[in-house]
Coordinates of C-alpha atoms in Angstrom, one line a residue:
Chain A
X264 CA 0.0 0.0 0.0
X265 CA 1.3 3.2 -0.5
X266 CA 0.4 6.8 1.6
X267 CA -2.3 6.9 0.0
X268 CA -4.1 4.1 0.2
X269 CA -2.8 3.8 4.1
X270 CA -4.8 7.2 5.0
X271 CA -7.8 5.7 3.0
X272 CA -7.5 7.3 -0.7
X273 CA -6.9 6.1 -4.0
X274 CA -3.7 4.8 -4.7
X275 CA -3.3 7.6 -7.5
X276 CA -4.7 10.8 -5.3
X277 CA -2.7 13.7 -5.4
X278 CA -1.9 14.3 -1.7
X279 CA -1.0 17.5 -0.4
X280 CA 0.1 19.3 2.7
X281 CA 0.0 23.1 2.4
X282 CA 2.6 24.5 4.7
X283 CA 3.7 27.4 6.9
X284 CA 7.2 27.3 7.9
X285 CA 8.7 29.9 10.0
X286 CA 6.1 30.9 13.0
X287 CA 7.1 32.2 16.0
X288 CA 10.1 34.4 13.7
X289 CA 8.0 37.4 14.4
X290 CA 4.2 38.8 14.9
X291 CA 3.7 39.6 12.0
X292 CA 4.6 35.8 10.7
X293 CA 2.0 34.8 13.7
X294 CA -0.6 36.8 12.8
X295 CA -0.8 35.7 9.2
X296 CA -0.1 32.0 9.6
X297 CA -3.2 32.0 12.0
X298 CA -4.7 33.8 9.3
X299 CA -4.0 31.9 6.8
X300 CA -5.3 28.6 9.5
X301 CA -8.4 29.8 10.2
X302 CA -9.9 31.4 7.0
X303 CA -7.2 29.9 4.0
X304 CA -5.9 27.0 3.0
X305 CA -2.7 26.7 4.5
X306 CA -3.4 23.6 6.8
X307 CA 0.1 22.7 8.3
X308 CA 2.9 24.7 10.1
X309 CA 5.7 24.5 12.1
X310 CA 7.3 26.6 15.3
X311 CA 10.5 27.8 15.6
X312 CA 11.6 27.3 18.7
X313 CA 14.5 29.6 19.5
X314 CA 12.4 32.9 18.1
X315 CA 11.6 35.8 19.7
X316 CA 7.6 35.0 19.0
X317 CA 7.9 31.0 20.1
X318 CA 5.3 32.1 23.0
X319 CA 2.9 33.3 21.1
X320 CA 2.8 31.0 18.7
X321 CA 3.2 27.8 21.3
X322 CA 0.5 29.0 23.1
X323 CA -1.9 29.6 20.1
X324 CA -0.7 25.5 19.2
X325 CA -1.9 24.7 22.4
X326 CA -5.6 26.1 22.7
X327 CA -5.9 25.2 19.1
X328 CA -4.9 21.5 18.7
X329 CA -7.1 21.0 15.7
X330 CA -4.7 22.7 13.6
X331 CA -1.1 20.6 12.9
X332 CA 1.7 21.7 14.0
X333 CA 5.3 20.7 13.8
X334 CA 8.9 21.9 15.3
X335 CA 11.1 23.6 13.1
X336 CA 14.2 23.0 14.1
X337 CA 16.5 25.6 13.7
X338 CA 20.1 26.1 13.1
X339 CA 20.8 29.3 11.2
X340 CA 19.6 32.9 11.1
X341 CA 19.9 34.2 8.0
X342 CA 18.7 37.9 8.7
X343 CA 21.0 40.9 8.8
X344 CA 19.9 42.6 12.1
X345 CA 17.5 40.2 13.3
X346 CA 19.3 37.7 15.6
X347 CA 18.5 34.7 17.2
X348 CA 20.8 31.4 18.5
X349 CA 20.6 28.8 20.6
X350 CA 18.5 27.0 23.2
X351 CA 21.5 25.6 24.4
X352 CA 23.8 27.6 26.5
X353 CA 26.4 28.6 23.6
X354 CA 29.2 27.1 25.8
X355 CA 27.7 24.1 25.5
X356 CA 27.5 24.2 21.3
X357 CA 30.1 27.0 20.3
X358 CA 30.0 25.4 17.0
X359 CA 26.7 26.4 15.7
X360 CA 27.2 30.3 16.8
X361 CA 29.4 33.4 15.8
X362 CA 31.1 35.5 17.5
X363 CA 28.2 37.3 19.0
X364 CA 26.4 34.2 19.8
X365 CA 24.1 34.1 17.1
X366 CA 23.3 31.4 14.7
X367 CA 25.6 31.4 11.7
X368 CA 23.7 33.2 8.7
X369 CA 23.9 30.3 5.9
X370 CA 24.5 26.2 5.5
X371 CA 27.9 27.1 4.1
X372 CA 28.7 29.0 7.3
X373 CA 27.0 26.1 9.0
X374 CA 28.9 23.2 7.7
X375 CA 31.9 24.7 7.9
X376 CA 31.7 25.1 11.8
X377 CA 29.2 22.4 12.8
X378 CA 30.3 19.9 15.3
X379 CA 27.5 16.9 15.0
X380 CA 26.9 16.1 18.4
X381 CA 26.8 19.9 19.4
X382 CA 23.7 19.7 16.3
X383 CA 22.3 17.0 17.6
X384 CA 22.5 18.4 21.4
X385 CA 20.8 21.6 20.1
X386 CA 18.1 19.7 18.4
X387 CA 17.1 17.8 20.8
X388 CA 17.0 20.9 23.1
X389 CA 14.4 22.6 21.0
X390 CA 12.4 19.9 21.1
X391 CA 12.6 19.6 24.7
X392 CA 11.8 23.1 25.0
X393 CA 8.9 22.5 22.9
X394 CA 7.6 19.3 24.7
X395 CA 8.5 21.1 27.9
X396 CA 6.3 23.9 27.2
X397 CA 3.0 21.6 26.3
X398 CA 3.4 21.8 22.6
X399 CA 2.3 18.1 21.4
X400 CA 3.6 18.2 17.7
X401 CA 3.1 16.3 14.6
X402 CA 6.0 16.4 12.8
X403 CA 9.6 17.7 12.6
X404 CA 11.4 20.2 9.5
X405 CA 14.5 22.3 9.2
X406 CA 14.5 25.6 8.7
X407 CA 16.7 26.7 5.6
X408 CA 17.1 22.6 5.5
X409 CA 20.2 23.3 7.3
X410 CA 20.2 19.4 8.2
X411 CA 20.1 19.0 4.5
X412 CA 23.8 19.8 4.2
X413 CA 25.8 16.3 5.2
X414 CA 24.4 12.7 5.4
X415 CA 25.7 13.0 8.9
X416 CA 23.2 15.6 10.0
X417 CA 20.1 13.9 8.2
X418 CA 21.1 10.9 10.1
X419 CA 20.7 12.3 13.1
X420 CA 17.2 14.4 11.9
X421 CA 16.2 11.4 11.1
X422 CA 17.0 9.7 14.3
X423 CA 15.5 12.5 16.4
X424 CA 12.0 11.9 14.4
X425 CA 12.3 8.1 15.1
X426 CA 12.8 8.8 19.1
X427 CA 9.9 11.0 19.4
X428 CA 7.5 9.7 17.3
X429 CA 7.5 12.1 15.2
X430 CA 7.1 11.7 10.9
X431 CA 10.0 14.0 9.6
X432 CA 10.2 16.3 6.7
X433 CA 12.5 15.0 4.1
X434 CA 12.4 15.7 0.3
X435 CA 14.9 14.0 -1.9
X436 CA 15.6 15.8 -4.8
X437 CA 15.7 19.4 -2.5
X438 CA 17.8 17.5 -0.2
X439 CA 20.3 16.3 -3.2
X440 CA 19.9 20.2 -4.3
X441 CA 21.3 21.7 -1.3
X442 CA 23.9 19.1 0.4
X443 CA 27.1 20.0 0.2
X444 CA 28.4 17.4 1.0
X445 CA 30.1 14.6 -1.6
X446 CA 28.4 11.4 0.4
X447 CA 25.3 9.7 -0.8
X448 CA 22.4 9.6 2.1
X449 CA 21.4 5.9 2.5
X450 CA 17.2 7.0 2.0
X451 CA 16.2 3.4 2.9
X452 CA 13.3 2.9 5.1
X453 CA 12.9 7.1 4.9
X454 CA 9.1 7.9 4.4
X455 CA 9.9 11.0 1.7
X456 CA 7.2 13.8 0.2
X457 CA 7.5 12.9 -3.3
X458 CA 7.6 16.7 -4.4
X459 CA 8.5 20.1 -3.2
X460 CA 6.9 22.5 -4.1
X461 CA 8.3 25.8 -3.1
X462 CA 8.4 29.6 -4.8
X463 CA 11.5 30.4 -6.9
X464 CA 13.6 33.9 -6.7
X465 CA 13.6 34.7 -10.2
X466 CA 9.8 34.0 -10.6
X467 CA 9.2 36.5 -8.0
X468 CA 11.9 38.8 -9.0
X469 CA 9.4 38.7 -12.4
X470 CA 6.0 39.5 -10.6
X471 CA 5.0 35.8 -11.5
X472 CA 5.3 33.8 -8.0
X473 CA 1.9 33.7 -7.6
X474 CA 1.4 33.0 -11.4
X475 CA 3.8 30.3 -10.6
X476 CA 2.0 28.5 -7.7
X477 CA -1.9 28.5 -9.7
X478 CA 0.7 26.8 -12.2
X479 CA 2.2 24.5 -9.8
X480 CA -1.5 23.9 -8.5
X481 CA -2.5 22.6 -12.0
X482 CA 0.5 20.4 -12.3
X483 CA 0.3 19.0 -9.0
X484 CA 1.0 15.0 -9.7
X485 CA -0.6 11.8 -7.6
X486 CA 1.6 10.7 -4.8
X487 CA 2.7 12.8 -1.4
X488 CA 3.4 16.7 -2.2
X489 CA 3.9 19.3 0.2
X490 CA 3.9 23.4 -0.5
X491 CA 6.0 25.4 1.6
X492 CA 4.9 28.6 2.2
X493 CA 6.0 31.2 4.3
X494 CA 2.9 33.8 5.1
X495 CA 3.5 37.2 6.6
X496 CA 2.5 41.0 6.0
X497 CA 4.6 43.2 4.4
X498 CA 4.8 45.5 7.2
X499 CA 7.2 47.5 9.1
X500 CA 8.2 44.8 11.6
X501 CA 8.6 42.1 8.5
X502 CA 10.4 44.9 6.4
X503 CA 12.9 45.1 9.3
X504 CA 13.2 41.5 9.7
X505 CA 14.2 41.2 5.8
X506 CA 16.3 44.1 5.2
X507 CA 18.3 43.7 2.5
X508 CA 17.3 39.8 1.6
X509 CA 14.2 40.2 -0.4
X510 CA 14.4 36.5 -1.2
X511 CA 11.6 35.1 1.6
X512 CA 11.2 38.6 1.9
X513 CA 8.3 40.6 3.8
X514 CA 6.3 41.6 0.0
X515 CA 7.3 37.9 -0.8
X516 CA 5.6 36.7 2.2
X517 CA 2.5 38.8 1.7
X518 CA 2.0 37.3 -1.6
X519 CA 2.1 33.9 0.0
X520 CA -0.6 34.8 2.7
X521 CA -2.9 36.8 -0.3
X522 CA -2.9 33.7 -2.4
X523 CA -3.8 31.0 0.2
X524 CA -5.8 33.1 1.7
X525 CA -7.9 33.7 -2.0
X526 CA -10.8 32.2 -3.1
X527 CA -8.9 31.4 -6.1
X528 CA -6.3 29.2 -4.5
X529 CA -9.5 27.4 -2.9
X530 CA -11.0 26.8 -6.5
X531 CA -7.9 25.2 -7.8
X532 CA -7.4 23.2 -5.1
X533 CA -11.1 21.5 -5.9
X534 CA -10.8 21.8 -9.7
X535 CA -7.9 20.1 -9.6
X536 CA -9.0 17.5 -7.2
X537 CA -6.3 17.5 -5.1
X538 CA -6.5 15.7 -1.3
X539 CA -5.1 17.8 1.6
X540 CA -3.7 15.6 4.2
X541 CA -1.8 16.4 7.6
X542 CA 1.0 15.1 9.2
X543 CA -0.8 14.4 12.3
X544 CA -2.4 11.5 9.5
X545 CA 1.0 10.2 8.6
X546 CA 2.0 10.1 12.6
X547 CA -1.4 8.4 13.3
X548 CA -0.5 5.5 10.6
X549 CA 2.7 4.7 10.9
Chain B
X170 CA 30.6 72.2 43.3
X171 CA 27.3 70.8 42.6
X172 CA 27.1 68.9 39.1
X173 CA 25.6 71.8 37.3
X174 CA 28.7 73.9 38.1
X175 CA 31.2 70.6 37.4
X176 CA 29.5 70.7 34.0
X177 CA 30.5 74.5 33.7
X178 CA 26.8 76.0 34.2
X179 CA 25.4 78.1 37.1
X180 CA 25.0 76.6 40.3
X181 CA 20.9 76.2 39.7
X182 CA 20.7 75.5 36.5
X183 CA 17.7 73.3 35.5
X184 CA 19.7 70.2 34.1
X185 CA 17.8 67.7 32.1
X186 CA 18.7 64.6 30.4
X187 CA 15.5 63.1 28.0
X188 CA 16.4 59.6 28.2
X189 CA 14.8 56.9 26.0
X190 CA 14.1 53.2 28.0
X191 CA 13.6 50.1 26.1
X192 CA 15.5 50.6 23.2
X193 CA 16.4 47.1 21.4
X194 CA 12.8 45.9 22.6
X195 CA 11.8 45.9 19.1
X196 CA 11.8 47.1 15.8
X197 CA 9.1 49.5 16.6
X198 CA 10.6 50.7 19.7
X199 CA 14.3 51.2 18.0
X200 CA 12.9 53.0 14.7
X201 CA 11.0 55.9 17.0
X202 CA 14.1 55.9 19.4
X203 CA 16.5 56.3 16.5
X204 CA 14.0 59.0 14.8
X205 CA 13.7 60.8 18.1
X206 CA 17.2 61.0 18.8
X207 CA 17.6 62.5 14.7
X208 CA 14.7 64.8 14.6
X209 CA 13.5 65.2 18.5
X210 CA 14.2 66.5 21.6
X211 CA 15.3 63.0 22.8
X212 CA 18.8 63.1 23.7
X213 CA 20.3 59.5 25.3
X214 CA 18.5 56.2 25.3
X215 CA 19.5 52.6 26.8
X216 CA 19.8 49.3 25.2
X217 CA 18.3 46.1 26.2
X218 CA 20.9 43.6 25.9
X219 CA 18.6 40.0 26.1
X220 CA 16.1 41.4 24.0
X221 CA 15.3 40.4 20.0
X222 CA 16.3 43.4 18.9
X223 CA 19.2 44.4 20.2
X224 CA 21.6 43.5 17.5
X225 CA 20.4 46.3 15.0
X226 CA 20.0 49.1 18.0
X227 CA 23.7 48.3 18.8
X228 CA 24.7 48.7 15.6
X229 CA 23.2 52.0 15.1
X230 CA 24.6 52.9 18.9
X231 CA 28.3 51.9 17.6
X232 CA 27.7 54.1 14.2
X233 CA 26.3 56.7 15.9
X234 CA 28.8 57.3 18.8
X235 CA 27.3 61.1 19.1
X236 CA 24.2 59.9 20.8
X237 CA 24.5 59.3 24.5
X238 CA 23.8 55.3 24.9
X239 CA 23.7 53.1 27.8
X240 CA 22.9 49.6 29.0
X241 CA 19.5 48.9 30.0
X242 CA 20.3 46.3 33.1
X243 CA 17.3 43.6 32.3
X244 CA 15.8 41.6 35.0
X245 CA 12.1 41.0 33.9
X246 CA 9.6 41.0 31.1
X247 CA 6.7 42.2 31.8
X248 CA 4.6 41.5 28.7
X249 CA 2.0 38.6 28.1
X250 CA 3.6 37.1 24.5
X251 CA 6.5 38.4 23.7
X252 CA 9.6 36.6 26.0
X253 CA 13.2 37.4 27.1
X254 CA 15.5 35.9 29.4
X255 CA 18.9 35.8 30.7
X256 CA 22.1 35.9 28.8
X257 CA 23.5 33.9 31.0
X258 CA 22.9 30.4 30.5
X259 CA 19.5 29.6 32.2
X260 CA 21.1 26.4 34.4
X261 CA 23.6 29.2 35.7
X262 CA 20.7 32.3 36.5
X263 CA 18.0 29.4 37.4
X264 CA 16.7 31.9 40.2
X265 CA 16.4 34.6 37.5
X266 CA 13.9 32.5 35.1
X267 CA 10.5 31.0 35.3
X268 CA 9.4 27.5 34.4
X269 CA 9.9 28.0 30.5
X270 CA 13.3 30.2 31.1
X271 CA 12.4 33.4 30.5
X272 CA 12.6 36.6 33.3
X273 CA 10.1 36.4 35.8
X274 CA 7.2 39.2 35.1
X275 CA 7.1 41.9 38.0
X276 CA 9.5 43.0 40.6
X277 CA 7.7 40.9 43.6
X278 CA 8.1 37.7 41.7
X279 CA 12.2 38.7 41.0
X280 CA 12.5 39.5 44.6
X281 CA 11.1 36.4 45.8
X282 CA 13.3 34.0 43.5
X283 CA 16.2 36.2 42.7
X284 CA 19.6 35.3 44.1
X285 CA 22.4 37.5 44.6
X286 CA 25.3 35.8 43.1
X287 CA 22.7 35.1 40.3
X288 CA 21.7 39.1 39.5
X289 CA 25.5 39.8 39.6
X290 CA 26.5 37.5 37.1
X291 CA 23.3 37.8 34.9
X292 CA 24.1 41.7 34.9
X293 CA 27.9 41.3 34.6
X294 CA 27.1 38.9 31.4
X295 CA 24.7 41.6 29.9
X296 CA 27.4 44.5 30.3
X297 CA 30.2 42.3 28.6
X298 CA 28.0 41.0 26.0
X299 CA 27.4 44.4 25.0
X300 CA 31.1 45.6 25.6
X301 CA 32.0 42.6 23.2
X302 CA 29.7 43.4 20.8
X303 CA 31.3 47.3 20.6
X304 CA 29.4 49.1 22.6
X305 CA 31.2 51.8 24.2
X306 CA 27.8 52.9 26.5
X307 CA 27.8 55.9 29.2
X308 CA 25.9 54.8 31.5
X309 CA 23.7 52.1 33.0
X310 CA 20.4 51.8 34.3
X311 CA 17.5 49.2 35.1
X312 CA 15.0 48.3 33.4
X313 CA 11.8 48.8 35.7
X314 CA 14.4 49.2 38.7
X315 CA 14.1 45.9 39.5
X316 CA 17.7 46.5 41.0
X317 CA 15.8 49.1 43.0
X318 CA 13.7 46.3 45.1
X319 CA 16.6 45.7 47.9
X320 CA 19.7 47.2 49.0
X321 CA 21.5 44.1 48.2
X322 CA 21.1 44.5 44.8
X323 CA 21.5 47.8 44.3
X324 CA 24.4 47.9 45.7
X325 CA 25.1 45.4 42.6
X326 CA 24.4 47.7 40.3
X327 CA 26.3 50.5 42.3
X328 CA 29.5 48.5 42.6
X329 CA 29.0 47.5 38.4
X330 CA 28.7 51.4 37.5
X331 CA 32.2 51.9 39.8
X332 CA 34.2 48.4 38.0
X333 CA 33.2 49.3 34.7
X334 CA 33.5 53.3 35.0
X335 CA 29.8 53.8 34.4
X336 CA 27.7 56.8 35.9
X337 CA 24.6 54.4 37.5
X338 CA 20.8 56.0 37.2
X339 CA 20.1 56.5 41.0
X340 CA 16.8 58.0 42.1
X341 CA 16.1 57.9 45.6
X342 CA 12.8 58.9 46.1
X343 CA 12.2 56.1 43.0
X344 CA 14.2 53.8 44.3
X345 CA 12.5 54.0 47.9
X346 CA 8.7 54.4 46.5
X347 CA 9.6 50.8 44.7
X348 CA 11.6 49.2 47.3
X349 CA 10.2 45.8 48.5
X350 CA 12.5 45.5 51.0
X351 CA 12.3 46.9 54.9
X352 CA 16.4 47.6 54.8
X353 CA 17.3 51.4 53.8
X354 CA 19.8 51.6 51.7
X355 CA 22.9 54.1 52.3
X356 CA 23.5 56.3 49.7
X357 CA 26.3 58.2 50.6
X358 CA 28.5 59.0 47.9
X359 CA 26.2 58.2 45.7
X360 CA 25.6 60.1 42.5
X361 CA 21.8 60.8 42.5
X362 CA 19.3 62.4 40.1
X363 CA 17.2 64.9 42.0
X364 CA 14.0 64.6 40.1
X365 CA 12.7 61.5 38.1
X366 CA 9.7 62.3 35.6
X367 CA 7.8 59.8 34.4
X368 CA 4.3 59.1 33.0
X369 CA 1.9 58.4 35.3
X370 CA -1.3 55.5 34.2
X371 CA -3.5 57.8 36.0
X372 CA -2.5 60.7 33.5
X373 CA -2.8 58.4 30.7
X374 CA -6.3 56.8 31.5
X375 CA -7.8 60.4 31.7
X376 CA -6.3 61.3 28.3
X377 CA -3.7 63.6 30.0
X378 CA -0.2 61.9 29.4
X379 CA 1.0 64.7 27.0
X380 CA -0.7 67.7 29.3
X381 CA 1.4 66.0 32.5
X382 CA 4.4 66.3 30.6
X383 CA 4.0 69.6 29.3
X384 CA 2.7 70.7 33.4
X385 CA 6.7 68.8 34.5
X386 CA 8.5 70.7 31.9
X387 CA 7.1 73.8 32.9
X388 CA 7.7 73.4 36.7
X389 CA 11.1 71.7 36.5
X390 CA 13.7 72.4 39.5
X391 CA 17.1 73.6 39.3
X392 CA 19.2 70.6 39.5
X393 CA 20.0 66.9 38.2
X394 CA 16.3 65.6 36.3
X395 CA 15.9 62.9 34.2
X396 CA 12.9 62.0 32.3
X397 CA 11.9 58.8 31.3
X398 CA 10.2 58.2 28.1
X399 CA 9.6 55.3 26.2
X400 CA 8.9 56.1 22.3
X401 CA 7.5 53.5 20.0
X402 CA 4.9 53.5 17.2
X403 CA 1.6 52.2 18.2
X404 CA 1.8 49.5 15.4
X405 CA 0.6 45.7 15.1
X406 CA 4.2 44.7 16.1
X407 CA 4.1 46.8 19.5
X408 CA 0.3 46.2 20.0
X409 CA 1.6 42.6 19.9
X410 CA 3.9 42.8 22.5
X411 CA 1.7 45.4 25.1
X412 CA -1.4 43.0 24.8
X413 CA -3.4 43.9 28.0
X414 CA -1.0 46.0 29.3
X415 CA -2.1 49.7 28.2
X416 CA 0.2 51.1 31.1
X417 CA 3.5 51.7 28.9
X418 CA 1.8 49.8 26.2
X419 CA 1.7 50.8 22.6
X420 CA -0.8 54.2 22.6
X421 CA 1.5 55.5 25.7
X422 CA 3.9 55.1 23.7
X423 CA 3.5 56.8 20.3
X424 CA 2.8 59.6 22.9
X425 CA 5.6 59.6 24.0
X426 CA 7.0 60.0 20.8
X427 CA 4.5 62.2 19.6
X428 CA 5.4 65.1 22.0
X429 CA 9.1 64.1 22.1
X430 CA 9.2 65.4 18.4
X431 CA 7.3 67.8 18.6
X432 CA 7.9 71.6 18.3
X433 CA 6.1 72.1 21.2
X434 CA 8.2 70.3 23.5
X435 CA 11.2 72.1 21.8
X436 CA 9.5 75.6 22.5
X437 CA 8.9 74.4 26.3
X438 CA 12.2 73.4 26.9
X439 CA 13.6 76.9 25.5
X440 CA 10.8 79.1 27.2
X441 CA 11.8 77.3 30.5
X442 CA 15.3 77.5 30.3
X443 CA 16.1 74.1 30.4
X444 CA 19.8 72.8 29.7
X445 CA 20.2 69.7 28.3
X446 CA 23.0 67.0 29.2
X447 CA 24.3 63.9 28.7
X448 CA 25.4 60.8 30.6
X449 CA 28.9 61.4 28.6
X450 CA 29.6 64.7 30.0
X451 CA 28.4 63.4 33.4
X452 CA 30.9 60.2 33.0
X453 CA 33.9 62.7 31.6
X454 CA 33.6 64.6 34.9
X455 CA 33.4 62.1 37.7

């Protein structure tokens, strides 16, 4: 049997989880990504635990437990005067900070400082913190896929998911896209999303990202696809946040909570007869 | 010599220095700081080293060594959803964070868990952060004087000002109108501000923030005054943080910007013959 048919579909349904990544990086991230819960069709999400905004958001996971909700565990901090680091006391994982204590800003940076059990150490705080503070989640991701980079790392991702209980995030082809490392990951006995499906710089450098997510929506294929979006407003608090980095910048984010939020997204969704699912399914079968 | 006359003015000399709390609390609260300071009558403000935003206000105090800057000693977070804690590492400050690790909210719930060795280092560990970072401040001060609850840990903050050559922010009449402790404190040789002004709720409720502050500038003493302010824009972002907590929340403090910026103010502070100062000329004299 395959996804599919396990949660009860077709075998050839085009499955799909629509995806916020990033709450808790800021308000403005919170308020849309509830937005986007309880009137769009975002129907997924993940918290990142070492934000500024992790309360808010935690606490809005916990009254509402009707909405999934995964830990996005996080390792870099890619903004330019927008800091955040560690759970871990940074003596503990001087690896995965700069000089200031902050996460490094990029996988590069990452990689080339890393130590793996400080990454696993730090990982398993967040989730601690997370578990700690009542959240009861339903799956794991990375943030920036900083895990992503070595075989090593994914392992221990991987491993982390396994202990917990928790399905983890893993897509192939974007993992193979961003590794940078030269070993092969071993993907055997991985449960993997099929197919990314994620907004590209130079289509919203054109004015055409949303053009290029109705398109995406119409070329969805059967099998286990997930969207990652990353809703926010374009307002003064996101514009500070992504100063200089208009790539998963604040207008960037605005068109991702305008679209999913639109009764046109809703239409192609049912004209193209596509299945949302949850993670909180996938953990429930497994 | 009193300290109008050590800063080369007439012995009664109405001395003021407009001081901006808070700053690094957020974008919000750094972008009005930053404008005040430019295009106000705002002339020194103090960072808050734990908090999310404290990266880009340091940067803008290290580029903009002109403005008068200090360190905004923080012991407590008062607000609802937004969260901050130690920069020490919590299993080293345990006394100085609640269950989740973040500052306890009020001053009787610091007093009743805060431990001595524990405020030192927490406040030693802000201060060289900051140091490290660049910061070359002029002064310290607390943030809602929770240094001001006992004698014991004032003196902290005393003996910090004296180590790292740091004029302290001493009110008596503050300090003791605070004070949750039944010890009196000894202030001799002591550098204290004659006259705090700050916004009072009451003011604020009825309306009348911006007529008390005009009433205070227009019946200021001869001597040492400070006056607090705490400038933001009453945006989602700071509305966010001040959720239920109108007393400094986000209207109080657009008022405080408001006026601050105003022509008015400047016109009052010239019709009353009030004489500006800085921490820096206060530090270069001691």
């Amino acid at each position: 049997m395959n996804l599919s048919q396990k949660l009860g579909h077709p075998e050839d349904t085009k499955l799909l989880i629509i995806h916020a990544d990033d709450a808790g990086l800021s308000h403005s991230e919170n308020r849309a990504t509830i937005q986007a819960l309880q009137t769009g069709m975002i129907n997924s999400y993940s918290i990142m635990v070492p934000c500024p905004w992790f309360y808010e958001m935690a606490s809005f996971a916990i009254d509402n437990p009707q909405f999934d909700n995964g830990i996005h565990l996080t390792l870099t901090c890619e903004w330019e005067n927008y800091k955040f680091g560690s759970v871990s006391p940074i003596t503990e994982v001087p690896s995965l900070v700069d000089k200031n204590g902050y996460f490094h800003k990029n996988r590069t940076e990452f990689i080339n400082h890393a130590n793996a059990a400080q990454v696993e150490k730090e990982l398993r705080a967040q989730i601690e913190k997370g578990l700690h503070f009542g959240l009861k989640p339903t799956h794991l991701d990375s943030h920036m896929c900083s895990v992503g980079v070595s075989p090593e790392f994914l392992e221990i991702y991987k491993r982390l998911g396994k202990e917990y209980n928790l399905p983890v995030f893993i897509n192939k082809q974007f993992v193979e896209s961003i590794s940078l490392s030269s070993e092969q990951y071993n993907y055997k006995n991985t449960l993997l999303a099929d197919n990314l499906h994620i907004g590209d710089f130079s289509d919203f450098e054109k004015g055409e990202l949303k053009k290029s997510y109705e398109k995406a929506l119409d070329s969805i294929k059967p099998g286990f696809n997930v969207f990652l979006l990353h809703p926010a407003f374009n307002d003064n608090e996101m514009q500070g946040i992504t100063k200089n980095h208009p790539n998963f910048g604040s207008e960037w984010r605005q068109i991702d909570f305008d679209y999913f939020t639109s009764n046109e997204c809703k239409q192609k969704l049912k004209e193209n007869n596509i299945q949302l699912i949850t993670w909180r399914e996938i953990q429930n079968i497994r």
